Each structure stands twice: as structure tokens, then as C-alpha cells.
PDB file of C-alpha atoms in Angstrom:
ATOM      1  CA  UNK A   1       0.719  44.924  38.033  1.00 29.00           C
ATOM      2  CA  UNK A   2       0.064  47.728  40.187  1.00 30.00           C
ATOM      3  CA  UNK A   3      -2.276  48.328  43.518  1.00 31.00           C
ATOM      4  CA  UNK A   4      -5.359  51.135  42.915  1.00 30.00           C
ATOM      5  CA  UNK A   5      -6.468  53.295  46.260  1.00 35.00           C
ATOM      6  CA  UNK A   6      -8.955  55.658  44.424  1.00 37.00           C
ATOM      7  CA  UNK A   7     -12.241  56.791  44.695  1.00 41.00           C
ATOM      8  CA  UNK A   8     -13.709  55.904  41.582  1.00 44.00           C
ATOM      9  CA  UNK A   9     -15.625  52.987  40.632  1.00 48.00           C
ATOM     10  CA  UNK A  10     -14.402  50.213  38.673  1.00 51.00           C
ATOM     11  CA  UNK A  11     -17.038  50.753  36.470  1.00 53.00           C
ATOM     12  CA  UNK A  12     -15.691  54.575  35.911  1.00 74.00           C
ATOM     13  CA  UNK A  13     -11.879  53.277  35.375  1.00 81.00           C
ATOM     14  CA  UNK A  14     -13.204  50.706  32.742  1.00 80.00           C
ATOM     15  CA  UNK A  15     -14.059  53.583  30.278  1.00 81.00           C
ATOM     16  CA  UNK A  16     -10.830  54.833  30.683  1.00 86.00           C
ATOM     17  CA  UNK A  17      -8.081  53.946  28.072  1.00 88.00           C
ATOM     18  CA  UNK A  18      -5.135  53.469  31.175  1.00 90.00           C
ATOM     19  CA  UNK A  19      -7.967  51.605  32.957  1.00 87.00           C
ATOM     20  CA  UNK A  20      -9.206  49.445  30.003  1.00 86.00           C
ATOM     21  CA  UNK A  21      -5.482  48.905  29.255  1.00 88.00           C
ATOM     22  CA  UNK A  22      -4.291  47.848  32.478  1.00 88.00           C
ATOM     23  CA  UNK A  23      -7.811  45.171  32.334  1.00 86.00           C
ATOM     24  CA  UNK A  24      -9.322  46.895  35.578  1.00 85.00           C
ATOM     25  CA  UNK A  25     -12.896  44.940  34.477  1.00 80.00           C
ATOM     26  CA  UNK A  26     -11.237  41.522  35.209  1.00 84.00           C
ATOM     27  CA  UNK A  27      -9.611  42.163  38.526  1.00 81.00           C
ATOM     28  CA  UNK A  28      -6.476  43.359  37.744  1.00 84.00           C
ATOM     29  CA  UNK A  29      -5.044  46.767  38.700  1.00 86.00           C
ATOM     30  CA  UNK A  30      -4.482  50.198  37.242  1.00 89.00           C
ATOM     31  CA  UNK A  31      -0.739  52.086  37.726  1.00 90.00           C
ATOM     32  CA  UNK A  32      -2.690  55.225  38.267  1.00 93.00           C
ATOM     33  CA  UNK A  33      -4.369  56.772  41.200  1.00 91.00           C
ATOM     34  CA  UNK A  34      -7.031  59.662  41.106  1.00 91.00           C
ATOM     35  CA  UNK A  35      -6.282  62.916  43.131  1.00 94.00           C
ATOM     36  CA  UNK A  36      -8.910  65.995  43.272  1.00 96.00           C
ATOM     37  CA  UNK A  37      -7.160  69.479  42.809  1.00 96.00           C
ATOM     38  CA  UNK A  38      -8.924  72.878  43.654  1.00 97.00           C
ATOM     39  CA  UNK A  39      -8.278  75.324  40.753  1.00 93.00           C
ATOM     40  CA  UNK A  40      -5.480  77.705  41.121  1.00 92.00           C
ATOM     41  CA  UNK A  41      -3.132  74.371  42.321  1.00 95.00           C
ATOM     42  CA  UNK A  42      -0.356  73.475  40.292  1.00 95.00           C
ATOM     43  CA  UNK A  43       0.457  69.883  39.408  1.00 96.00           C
ATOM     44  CA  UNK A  44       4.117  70.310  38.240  1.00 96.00           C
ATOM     45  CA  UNK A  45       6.634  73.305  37.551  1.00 94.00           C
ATOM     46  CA  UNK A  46       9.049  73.584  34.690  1.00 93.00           C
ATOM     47  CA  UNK A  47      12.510  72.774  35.388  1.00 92.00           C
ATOM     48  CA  UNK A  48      11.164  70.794  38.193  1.00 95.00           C
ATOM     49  CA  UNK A  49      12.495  67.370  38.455  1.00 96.00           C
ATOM     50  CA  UNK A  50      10.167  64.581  36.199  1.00 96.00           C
ATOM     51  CA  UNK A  51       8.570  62.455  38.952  1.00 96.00           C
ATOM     52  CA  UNK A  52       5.567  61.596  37.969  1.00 97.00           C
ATOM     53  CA  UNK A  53       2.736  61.324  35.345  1.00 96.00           C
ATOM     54  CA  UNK A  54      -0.934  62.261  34.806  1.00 97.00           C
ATOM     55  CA  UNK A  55      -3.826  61.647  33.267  1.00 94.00           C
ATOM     56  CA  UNK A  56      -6.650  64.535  33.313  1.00 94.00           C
ATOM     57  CA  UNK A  57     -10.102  62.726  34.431  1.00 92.00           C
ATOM     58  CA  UNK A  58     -11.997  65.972  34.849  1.00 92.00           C
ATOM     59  CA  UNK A  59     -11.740  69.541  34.726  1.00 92.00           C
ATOM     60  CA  UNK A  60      -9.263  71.834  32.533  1.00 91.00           C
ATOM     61  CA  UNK A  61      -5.648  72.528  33.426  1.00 93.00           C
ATOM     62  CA  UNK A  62      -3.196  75.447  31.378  1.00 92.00           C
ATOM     63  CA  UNK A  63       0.539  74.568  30.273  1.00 92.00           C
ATOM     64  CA  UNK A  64       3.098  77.468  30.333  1.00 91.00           C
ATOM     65  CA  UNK A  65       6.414  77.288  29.423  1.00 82.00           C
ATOM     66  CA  UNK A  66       9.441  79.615  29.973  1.00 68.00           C
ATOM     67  CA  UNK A  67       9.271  79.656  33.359  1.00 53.00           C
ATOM     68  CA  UNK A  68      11.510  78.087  36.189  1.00 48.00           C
ATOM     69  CA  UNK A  69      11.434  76.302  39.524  1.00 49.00           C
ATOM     70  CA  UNK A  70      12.645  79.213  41.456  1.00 49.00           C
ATOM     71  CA  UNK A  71      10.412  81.982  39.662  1.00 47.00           C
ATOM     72  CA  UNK A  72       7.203  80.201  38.775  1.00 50.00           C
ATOM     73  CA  UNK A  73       5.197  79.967  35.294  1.00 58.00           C
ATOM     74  CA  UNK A  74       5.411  81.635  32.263  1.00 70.00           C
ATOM     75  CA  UNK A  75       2.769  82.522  29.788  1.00 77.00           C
ATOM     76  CA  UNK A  76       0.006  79.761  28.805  1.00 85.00           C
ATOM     77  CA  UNK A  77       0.854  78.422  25.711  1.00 84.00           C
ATOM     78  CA  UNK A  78      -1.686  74.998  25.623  1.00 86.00           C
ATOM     79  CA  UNK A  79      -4.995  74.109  27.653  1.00 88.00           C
ATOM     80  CA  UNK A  80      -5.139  69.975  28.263  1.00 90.00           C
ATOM     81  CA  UNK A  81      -8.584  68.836  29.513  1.00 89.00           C
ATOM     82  CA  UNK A  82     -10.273  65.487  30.198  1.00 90.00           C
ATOM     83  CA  UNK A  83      -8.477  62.252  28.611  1.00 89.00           C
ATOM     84  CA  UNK A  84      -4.658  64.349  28.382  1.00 91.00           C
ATOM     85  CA  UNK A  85      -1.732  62.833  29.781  1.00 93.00           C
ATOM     86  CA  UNK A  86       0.175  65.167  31.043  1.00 95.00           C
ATOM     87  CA  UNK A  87       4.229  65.371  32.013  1.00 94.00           C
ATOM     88  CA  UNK A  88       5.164  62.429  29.309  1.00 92.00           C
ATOM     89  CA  UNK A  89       8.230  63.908  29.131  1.00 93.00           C
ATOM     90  CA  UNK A  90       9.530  62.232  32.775  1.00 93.00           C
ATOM     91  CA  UNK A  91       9.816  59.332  30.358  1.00 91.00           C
ATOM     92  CA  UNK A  92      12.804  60.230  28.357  1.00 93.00           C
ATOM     93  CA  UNK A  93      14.518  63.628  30.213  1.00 94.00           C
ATOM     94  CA  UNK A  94      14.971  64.235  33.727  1.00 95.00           C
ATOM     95  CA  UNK A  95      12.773  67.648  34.028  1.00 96.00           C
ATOM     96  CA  UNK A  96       9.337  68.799  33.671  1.00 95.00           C
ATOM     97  CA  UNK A  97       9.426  71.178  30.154  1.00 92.00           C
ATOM     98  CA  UNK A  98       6.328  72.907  30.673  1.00 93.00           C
ATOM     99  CA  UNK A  99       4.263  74.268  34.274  1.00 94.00           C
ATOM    100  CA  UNK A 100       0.563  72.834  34.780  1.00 95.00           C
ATOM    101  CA  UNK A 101      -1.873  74.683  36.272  1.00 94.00           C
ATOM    102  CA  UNK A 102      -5.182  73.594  37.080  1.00 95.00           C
ATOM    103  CA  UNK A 103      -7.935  76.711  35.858  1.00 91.00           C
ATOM    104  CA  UNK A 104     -10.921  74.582  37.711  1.00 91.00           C
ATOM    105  CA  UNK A 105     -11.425  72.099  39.876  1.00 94.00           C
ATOM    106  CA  UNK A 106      -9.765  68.822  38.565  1.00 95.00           C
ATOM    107  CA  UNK A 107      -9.425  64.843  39.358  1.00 95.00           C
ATOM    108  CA  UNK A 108      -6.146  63.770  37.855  1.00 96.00           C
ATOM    109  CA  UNK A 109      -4.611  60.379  37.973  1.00 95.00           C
ATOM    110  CA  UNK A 110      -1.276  60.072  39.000  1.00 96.00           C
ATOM    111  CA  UNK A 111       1.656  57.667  38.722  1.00 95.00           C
ATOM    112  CA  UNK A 112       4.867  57.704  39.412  1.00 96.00           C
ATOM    113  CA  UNK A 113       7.899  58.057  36.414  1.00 95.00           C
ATOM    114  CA  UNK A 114       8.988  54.605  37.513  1.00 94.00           C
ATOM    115  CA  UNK A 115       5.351  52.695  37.676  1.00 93.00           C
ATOM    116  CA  UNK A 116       4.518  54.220  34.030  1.00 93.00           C
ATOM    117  CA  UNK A 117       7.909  52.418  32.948  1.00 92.00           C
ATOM    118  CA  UNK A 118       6.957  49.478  34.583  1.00 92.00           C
ATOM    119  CA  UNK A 119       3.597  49.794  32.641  1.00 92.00           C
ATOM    120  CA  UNK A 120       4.702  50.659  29.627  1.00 90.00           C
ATOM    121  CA  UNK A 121       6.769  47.763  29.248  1.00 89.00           C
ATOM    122  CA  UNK A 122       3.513  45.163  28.674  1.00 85.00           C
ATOM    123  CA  UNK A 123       1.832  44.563  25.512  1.00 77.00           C
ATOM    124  CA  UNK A 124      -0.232  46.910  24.079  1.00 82.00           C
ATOM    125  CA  UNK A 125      -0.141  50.097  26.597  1.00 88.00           C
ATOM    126  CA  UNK A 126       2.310  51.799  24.300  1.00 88.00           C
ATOM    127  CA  UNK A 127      -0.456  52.237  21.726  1.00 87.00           C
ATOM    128  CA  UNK A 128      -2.537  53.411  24.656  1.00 89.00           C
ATOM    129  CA  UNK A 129      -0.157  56.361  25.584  1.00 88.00           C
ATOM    130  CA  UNK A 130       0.049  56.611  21.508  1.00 87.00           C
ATOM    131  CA  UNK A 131      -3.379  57.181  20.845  1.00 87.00           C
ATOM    132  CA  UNK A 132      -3.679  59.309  23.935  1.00 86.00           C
ATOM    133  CA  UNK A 133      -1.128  62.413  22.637  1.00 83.00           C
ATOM    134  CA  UNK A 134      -2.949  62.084  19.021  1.00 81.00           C
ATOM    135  CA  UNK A 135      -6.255  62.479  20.263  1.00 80.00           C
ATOM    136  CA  UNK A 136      -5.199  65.945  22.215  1.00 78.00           C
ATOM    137  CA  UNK A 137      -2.608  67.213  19.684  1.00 75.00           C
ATOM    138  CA  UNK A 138      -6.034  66.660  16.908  1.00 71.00           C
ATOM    139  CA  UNK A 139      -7.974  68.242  19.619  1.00 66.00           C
ATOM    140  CA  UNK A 140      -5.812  71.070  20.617  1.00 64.00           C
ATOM    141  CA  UNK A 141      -8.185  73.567  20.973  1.00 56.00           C
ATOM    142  CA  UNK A 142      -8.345  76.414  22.161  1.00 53.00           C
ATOM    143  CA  UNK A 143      -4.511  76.906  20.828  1.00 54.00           C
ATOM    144  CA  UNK A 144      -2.284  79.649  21.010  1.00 54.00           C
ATOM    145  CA  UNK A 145      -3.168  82.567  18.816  1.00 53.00           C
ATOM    146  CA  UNK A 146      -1.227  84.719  16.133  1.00 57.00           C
ATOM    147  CA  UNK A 147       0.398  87.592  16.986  1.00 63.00           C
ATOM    148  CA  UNK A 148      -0.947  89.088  13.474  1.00 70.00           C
ATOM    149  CA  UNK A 149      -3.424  92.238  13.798  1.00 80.00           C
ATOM    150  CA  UNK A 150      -5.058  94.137  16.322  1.00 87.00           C
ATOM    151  CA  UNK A 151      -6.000  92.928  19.420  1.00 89.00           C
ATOM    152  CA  UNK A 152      -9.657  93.054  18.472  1.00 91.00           C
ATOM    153  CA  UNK A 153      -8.879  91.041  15.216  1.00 91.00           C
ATOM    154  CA  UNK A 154      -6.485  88.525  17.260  1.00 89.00           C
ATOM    155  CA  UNK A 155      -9.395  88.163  19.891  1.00 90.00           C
ATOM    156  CA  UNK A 156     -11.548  87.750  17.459  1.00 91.00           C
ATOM    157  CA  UNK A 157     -10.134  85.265  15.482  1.00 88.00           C
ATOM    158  CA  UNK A 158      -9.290  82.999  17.978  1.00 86.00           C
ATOM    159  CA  UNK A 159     -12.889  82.869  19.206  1.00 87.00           C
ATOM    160  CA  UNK A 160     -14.163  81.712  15.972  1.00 86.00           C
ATOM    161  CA  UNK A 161     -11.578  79.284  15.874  1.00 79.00           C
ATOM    162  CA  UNK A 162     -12.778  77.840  19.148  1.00 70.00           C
ATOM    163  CA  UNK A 163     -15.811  75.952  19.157  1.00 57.00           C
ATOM    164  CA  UNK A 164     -17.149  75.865  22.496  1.00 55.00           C
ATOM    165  CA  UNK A 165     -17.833  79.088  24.805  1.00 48.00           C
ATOM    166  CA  UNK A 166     -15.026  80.239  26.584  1.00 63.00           C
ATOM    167  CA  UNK A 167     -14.533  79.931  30.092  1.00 72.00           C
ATOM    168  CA  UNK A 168     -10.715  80.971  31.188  1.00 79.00           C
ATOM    169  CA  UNK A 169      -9.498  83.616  33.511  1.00 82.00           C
ATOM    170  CA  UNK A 170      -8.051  86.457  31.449  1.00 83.00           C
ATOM    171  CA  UNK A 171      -4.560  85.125  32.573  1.00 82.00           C
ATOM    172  CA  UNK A 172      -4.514  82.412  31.192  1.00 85.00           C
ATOM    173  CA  UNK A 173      -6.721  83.680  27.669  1.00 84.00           C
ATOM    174  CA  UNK A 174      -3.931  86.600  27.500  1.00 85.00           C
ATOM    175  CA  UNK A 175      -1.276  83.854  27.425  1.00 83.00           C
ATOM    176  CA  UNK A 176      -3.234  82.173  24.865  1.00 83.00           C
ATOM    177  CA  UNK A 177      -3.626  85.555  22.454  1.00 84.00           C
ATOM    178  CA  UNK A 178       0.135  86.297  23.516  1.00 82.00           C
ATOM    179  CA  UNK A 179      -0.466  89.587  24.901  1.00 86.00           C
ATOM    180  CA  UNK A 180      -0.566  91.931  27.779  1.00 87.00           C
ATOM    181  CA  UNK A 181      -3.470  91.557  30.152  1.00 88.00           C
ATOM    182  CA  UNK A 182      -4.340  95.199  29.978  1.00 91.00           C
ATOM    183  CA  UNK A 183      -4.144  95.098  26.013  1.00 92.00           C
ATOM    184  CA  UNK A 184      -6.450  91.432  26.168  1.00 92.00           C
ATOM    185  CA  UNK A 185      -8.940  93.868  28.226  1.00 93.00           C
ATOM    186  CA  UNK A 186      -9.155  96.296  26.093  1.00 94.00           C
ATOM    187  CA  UNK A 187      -9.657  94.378  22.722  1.00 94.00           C
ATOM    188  CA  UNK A 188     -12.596  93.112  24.616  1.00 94.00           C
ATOM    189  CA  UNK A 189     -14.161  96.048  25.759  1.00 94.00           C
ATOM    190  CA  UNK A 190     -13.838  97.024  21.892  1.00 93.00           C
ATOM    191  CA  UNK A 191     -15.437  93.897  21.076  1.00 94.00           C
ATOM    192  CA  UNK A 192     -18.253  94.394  23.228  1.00 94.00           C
ATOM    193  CA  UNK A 193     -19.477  97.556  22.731  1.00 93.00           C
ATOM    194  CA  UNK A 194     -19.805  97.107  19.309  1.00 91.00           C
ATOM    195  CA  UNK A 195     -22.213  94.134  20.522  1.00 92.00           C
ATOM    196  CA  UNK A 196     -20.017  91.233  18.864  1.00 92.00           C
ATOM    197  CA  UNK A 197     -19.881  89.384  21.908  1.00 92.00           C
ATOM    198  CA  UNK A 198     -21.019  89.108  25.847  1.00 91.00           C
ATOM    199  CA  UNK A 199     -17.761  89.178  28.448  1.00 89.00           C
ATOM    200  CA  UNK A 200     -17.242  87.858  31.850  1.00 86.00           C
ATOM    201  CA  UNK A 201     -14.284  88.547  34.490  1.00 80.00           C
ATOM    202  CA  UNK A 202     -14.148  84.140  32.835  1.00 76.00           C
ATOM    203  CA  UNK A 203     -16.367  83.977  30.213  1.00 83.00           C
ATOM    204  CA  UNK A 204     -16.899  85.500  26.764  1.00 88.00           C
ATOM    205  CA  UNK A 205     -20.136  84.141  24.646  1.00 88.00           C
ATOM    206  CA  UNK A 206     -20.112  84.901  21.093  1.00 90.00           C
ATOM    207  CA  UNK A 207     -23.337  87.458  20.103  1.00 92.00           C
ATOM    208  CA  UNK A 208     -23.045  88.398  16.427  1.00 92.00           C
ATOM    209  CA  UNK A 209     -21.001  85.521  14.677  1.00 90.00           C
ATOM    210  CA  UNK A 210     -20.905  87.564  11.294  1.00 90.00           C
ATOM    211  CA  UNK A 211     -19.704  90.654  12.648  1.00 92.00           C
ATOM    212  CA  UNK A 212     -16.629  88.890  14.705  1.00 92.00           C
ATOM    213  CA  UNK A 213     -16.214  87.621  11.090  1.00 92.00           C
ATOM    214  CA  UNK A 214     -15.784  90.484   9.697  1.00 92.00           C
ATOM    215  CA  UNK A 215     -13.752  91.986  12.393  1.00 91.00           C
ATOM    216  CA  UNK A 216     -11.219  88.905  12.201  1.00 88.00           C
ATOM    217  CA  UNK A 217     -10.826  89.911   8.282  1.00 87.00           C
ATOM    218  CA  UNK A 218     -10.045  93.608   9.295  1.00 80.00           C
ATOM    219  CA  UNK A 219     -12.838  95.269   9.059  1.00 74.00           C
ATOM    220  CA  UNK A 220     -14.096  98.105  11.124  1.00 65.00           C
ATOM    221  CA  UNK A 221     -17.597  98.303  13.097  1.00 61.00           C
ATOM    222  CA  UNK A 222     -18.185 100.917  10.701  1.00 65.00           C
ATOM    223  CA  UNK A 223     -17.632  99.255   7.869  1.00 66.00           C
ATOM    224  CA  UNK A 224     -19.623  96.150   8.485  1.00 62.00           C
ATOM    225  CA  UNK A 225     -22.344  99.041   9.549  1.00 60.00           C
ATOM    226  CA  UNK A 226     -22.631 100.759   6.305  1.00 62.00           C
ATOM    227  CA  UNK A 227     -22.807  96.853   4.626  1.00 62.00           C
ATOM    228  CA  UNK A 228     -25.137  96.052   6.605  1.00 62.00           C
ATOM    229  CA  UNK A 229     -27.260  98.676   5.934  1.00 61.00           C
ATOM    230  CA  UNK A 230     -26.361  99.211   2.026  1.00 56.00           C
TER     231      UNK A 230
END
């Protein structure tokens, strides 16, 4: 097995699936070891070469792809949160395919390409890693939007698709929506003055659920208006 310099308690690593896999309640040792990140740091850079592997503890981090070593991210295409693994990949090629960004403060747990090898090779921690990428592909949410519609009705539609309040730096929500920063602020704008939802500089709170519904659908504020009041 593997030594553990982290901060954590055991107790902490025991709920975790690499911890509880690697038996960190009965003495032995987890591959991984837990890092803090500020937001705005990146973990890893497409094209980059595959060195090492993560787990997300806490906090929210933005994939982009398209990008290179030399010229930096692309657009956001994914958010991974608490329980991803991230940069999987080092397993089988020899470069990072996507850039991760962390969008708040994080604790990630690191390992290197050859340790999670090492690791994977006992019983059972390949269903581990398995279970891992099922449980964020099933709960890949927010995902990348359509590029169907106005930006109102994309913005919209995407919010009610989303099921907790949004908290993302317009970057990284315009890379979501697929869409030019200045259009993304705009469709907002839109959106809140007809008084279908609350916006932040990194946060937008859903007021009027049915009218965002109706919006997403292609309807006009002056449509739903004259419904409303038929």
C-alpha cells in the first residue's frame, strides 16, 4: 500500500469510497493525498502530459476542452464537484484531454498516474473507480446547454433543468450555454426585467418558475402577460 500525509481525519477518509477502498479504518493507507486550491487555480491543462489523478473532496471545479498547453483553456463544457475523479484518462493515454479549473475554493486528493496503477491492480478498487464515473456521468448536472433558441430561451431552459441555484462566474455559465459572454449578459438582463429571475455578477435565483417555463417553450413576456391575465 501507499503512505497518507493529509490533513484530514481518518474518520473523514473512511466515508470516502478511495478511502473505504484502500481500508483506511483498519490501519492501512490511502494512494491519495488531499491538497487545498484557491479558486481561479488550475489543476491540469489539456494537452498537458497525464501525471496524476484526483478526486474532488470539496468545492466545484469546470472542465474545458479545446484548448492547449501553450494557449490555455477553452470553453467549459462539464462542472465536476465533490466525489468526481478527475484526469482518469492518465490511465490509458499519455495527455490530459480536458483543462480543470477550480470556480471555488477546493480540497482535492491527488495521486500520482503510477500509484493509481499500483492501486488499481488489488481487488475490488476497480469497481470503486467504476462506480465513481457512474455516479457523476448520472449526476452531470448542470450540463452543457443546446444551442437551440434565443438566448433567453437557452438561459432559460437550462435553469430549469438545473436543480439547485446557480452559483458560477458568467465565464464559465457562458461556456456552459455555448455562447458569447456579452450575448449570456444580455439574455439575462432580458430575463430579469421581466422579473423571471434574480442575477448576480455569480448567482442567478429562479423568481417566477412558470414564467421561465413559458419562456423556455418560446413564449414572449407578453404573451404569458395577456394569459395570465385572460
Amino acid at each position: 500500500m501507499f503512505s497518507l500525509k493529509t490533513g484530514s481525519s481518518k474518520a473523514a477518509c473512511t466515508l470516502c469510497p478511495i478511502g473505504a477502498a484502500s481500508h483506511v479504518g483498519t490501519g492501512s493507507v490511502c494512494p491519495m493525498v488531499d491538497r487545498r486550491r484557491p479558486a481561479g487555480s488550475t489543476l491540469f491543462v489539456a494537452g498537458a502530459p497525464a501525471e496524476a489523478v484526483y478526486y474532488v473532496k470539496h468545492g466545484s471545479i469546470a472542465l474545458s476542452r479545446g484548448g492547449t498547453e501553450a494557449l490555455g483553456e477553452g470553453a467549459p463544457h462539464a462542472l465536476r464537484r465533490a466525489g468526481s475523479l478527475l484526469g482518469l484518462e492518465a490511465i490509458i493515454r499519455p495527455t490530459y484531454l480536458d483543462s480543470a479549473r477550480a470556480i471555488s475554493d477546493v480540497t482535492v486528493c491527488v495521486t500520482s498516474r503510477t500509484q493509481m496503477l499500483a492501486w488499481l491492480s488489488e481487488t475490488g478498487t476497480s469497481r470503486v473507480v467504476l462506480d465513481c464515473l457512474l455516479a457523476t456521468l448520472a449526476s452531470d448536472n448542470p450540463s452543457r446547454a443546446t444551442t437551440d433558441g434565443s438566448a433567453p430561451q437557452r438561459i432559460a431552459r437550462w435553469l430549469l433543468d438545473s436543480t439547485q441555484q446557480r452559483r458560477l462566474p458568467r465565464s464559465v455559465l457562458a461556456g456552459l450555454l455555448g455562447m458569447k459572454p456579452e450575448t449570456l449578459s444580455r439574455g439575462l438582463a432580458t430575463l430579469v426585467r421581466g422579473g423571471s429571475i434574480s442575477a448576480t455578477r455569480t448567482r442567478i435565483e429562479i423568481l417566477d418558475a412558470s414564467l421561465l417555463e413559458a419562456i423556455a417553450g418560446g413564449a414572449s413576456r407578453e404573451t404569458v402577460a395577456r394569459d395570465r391575465s385572460a
